[in-house]
Short mmCIF file of C-alpha atoms in Angstrom, two decimals:
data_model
loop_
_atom_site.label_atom_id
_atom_site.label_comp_id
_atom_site.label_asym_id
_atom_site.label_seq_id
_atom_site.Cartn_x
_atom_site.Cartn_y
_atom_site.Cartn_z
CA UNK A 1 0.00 0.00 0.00
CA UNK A 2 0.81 3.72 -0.44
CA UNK A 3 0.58 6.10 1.80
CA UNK A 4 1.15 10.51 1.69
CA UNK A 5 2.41 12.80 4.31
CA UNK A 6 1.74 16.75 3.82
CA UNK A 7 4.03 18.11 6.17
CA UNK A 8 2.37 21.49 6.87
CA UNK A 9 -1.53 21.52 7.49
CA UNK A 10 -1.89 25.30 6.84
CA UNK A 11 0.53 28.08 4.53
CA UNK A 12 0.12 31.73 4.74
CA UNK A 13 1.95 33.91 2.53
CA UNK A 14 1.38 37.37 0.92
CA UNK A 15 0.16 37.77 -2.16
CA UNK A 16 3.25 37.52 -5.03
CA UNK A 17 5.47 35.42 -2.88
CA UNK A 18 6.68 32.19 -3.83
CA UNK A 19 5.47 29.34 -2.19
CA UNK A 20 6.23 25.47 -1.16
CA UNK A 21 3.79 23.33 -0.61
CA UNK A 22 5.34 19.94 0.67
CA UNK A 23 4.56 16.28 -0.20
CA UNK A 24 6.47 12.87 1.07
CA UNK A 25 5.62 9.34 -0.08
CA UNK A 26 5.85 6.60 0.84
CA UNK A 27 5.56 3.13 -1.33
CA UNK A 28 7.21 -0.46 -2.17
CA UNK A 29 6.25 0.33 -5.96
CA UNK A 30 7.06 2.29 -8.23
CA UNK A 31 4.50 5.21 -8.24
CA UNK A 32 2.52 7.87 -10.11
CA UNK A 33 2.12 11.30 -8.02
CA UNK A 34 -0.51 13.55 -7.83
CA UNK A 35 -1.47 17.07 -6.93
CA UNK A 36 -5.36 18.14 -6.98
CA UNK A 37 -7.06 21.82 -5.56
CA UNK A 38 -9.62 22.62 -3.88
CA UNK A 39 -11.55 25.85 -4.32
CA UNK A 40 -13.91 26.99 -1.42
CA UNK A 41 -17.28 24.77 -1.80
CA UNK A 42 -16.23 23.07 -5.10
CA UNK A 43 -14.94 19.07 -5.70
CA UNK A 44 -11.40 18.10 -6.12
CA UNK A 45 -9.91 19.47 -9.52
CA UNK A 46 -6.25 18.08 -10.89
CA UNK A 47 -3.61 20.72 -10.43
CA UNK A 48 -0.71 18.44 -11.97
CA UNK A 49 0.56 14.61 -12.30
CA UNK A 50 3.90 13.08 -12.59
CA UNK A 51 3.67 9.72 -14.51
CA UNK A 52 7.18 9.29 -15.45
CA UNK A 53 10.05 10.93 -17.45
CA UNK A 54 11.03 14.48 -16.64
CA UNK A 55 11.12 15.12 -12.75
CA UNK A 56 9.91 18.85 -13.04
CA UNK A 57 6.16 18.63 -13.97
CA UNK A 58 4.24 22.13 -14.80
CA UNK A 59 0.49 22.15 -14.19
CA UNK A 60 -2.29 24.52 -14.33
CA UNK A 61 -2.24 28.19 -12.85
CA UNK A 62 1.57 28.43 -12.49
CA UNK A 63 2.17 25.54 -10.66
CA UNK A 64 5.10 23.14 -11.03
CA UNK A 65 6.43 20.24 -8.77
CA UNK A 66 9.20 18.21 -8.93
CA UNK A 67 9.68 14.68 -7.97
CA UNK A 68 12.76 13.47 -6.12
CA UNK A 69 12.61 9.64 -6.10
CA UNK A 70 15.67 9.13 -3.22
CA UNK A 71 13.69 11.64 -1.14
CA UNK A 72 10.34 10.27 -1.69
CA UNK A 73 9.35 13.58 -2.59
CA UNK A 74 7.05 15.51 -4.42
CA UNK A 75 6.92 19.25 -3.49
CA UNK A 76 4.83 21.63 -5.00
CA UNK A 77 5.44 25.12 -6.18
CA UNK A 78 4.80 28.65 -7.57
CA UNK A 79 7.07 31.67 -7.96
CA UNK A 80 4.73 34.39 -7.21
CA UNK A 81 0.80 33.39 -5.86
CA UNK A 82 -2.36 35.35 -5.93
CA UNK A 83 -5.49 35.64 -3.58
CA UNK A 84 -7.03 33.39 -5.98
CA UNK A 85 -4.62 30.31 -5.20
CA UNK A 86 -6.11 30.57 -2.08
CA UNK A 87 -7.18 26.92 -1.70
CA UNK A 88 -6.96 23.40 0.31
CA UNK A 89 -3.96 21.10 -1.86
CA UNK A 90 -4.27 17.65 -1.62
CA UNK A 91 -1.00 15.42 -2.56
CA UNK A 92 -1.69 12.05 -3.82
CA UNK A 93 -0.36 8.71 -5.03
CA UNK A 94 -1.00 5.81 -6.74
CA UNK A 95 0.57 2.72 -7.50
CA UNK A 96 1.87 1.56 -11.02
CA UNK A 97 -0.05 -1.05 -12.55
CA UNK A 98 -2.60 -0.45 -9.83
CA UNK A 99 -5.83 -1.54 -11.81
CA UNK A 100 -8.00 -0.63 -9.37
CA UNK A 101 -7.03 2.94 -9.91
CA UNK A 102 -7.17 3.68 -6.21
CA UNK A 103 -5.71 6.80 -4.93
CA UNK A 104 -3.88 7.82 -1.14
CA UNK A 105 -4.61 11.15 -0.24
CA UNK A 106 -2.54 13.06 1.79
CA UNK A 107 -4.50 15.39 4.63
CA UNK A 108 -4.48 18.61 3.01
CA UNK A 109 -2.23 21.71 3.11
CA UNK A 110 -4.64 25.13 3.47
CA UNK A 111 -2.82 27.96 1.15
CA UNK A 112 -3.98 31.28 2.29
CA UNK A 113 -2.80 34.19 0.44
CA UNK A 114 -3.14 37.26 2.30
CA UNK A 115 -2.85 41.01 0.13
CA UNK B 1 -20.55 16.75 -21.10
CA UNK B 2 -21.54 17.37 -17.02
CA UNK B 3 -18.70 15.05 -15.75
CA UNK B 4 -19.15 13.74 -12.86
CA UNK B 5 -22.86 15.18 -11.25
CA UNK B 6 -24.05 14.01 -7.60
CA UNK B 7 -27.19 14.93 -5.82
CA UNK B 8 -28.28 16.29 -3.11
CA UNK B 9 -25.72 19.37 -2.41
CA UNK B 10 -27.16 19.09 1.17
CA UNK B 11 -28.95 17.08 3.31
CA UNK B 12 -29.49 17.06 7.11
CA UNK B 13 -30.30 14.20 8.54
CA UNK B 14 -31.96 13.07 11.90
CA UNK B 15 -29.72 10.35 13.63
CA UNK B 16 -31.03 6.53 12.35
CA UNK B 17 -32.74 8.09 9.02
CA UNK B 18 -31.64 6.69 6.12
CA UNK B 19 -30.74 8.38 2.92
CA UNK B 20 -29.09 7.65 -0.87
CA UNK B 21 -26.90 9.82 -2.11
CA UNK B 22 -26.52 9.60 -6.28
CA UNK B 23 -23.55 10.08 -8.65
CA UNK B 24 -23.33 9.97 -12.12
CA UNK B 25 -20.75 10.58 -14.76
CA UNK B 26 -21.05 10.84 -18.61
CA UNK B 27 -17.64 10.29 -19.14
CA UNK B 28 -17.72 6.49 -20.43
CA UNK B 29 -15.16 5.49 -16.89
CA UNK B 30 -15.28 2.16 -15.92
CA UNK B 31 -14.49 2.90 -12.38
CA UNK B 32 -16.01 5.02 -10.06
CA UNK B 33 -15.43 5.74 -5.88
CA UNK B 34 -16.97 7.28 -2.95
CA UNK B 35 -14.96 9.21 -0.60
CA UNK B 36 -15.83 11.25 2.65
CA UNK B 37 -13.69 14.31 3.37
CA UNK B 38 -13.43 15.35 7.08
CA UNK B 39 -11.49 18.44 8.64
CA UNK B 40 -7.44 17.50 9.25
CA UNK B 41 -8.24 14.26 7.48
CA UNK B 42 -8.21 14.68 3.62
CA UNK B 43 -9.98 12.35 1.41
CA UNK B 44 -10.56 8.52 2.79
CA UNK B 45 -12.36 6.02 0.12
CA UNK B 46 -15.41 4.21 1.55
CA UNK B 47 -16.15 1.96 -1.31
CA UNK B 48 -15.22 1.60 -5.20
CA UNK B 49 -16.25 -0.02 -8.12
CA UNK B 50 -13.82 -1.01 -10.57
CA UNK B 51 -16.55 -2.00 -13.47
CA UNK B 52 -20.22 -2.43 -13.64
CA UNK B 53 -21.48 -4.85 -11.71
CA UNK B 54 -18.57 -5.15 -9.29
CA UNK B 55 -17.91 -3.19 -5.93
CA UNK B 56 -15.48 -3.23 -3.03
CA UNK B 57 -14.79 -1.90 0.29
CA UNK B 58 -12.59 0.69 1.30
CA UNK B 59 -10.94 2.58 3.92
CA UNK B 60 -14.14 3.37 5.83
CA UNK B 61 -16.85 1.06 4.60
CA UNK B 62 -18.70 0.66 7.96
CA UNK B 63 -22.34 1.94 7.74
CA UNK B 64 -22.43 2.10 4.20
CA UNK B 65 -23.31 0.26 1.35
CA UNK B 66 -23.21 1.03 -2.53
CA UNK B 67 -25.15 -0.05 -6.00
CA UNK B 68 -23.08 -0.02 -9.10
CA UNK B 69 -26.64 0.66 -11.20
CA UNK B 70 -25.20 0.58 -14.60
CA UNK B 71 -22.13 1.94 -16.09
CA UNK B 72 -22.80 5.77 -15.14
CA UNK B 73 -23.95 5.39 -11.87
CA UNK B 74 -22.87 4.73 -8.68
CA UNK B 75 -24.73 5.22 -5.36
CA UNK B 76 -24.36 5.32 -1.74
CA UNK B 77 -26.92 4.19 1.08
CA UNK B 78 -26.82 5.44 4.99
CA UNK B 79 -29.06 2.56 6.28
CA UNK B 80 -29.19 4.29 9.84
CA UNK B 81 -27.84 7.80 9.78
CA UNK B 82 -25.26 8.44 12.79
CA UNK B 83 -23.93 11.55 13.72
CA UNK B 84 -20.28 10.36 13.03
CA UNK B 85 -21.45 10.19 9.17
CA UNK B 86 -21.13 13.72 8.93
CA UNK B 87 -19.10 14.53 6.58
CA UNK B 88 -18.91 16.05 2.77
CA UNK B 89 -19.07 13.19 0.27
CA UNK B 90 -17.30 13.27 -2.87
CA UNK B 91 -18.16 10.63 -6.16
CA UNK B 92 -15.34 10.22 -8.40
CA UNK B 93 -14.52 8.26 -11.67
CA UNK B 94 -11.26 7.27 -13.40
CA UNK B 95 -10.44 7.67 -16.74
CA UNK B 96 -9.40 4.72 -18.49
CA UNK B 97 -5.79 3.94 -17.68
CA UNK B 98 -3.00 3.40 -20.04
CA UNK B 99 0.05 1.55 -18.36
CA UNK B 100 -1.24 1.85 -15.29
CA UNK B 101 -2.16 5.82 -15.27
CA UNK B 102 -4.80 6.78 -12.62
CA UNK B 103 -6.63 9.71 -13.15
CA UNK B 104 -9.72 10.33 -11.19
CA UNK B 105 -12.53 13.22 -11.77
CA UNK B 106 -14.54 14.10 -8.52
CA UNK B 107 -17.99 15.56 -8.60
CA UNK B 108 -18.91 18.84 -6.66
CA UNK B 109 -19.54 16.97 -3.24
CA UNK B 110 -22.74 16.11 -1.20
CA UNK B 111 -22.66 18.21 2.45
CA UNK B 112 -24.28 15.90 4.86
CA UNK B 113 -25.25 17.09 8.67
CA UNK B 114 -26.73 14.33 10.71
CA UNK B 115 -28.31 15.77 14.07
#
């Protein structure tokens, strides 16, 4: 089984400073990595995946994470953030060749960006 | 397309009421999952389906059972509402996997209150 640890359970930062949101994994498989948002009142929405290949993955909205296999890592982050990145960011992970497609969530990391 | 659509938005229950909760996606996924998302504790799956006609447990299965109806839908039943099954409930499907990749798509979430 898989499992995700999000290290901090709430970020504040000021508007147009960078941020890192982090993400450790742990698995006895190889793995494919996730990073979803959530927007006040609204479902789960894929920020960004890392299925294999490059290490550095860029998602939606400025985002990019990179993966760092001897660290069992998979940090998220964004140069400059705005109020609207305020959000809940859930890390996830998955196992390859999973065919039941199931997915570990980590608990969350609350981004607040203050002006 | 809608995606993945569940109903009610909300629903307050009265402790040992019962209640279904619906999802539906249009997306053509074979597998689909129910998850309940509580404060500090991110996303935990209660039960999945990985095809029609098929379901399992997950995580947090206790006091709730599911109908894989057809291909689209996938429901949940609260035989005997408890105040412990309040939560916000997400539906989810996955997109048909190549090698192994997982992607799921979650539906806007169902807020349930049981007094």
């Amino acid at each position: 089984a898989q499992s995700v640890t999000q290290l901090d359970s709430q970020v504040p930062v000021f508007e147009e400073a960078p941020v890192e949101l982090r993400c450790n994994y742990s698995s006895s498989v190889s793995v494919y990595l996730f990073w979803y948002v959530q927007y006040p009142n609204q479902g789960l929405q894929l920020l960004l995946k890392y299925l294999s290949g490059s290490t550095l993955v860029k998602g939606i909205n400025g985002f990019e994470a990179e993966f760092n296999k001897s660290q069992t890592s998979f940090h998220l982050r964004k140069p400059s953030v705005h109020i609207s990145d305020t959000a809940e960011y859930f890390c996830a992970v998955s196992g390859r060749g999973s065919t039941l497609g199931r997915l570990y969530f980590g608990r969350g990391t609350q981004l607040t960006v203050w002006p | 397309n809608a995606g993945v659509t569940q109903t009610p938005k909300f629903q307050v229950l009265k402790t040992g009421q019962s209640m279904t909760l619906q999802c539906a996606q249009d997306m053509n996924h074979n597998s689909m999952y129910w998850y309940r998302q509580d404060p500090g504790m991110g996303l935990r799956l209660i039960y999945y389906s990985a095809s029609e006609g098929t379901t399992d447990k997950g995580e947090v299965p206790n006091g709730y059972n599911v109908s894989r109806l057809n291909k689209r839908e996938f429901s949940l039943r609260l035989e005997s509402a408890a105040p412990s099954q309040t939560s916000v409930y997400f539906c989810a499907s996955r997109a048909p996997g190549t090698s192994g990749y997982n992607e799921q798509f979650f539906g806007p979430g169902t807020r349930l209150t049981v007094l």
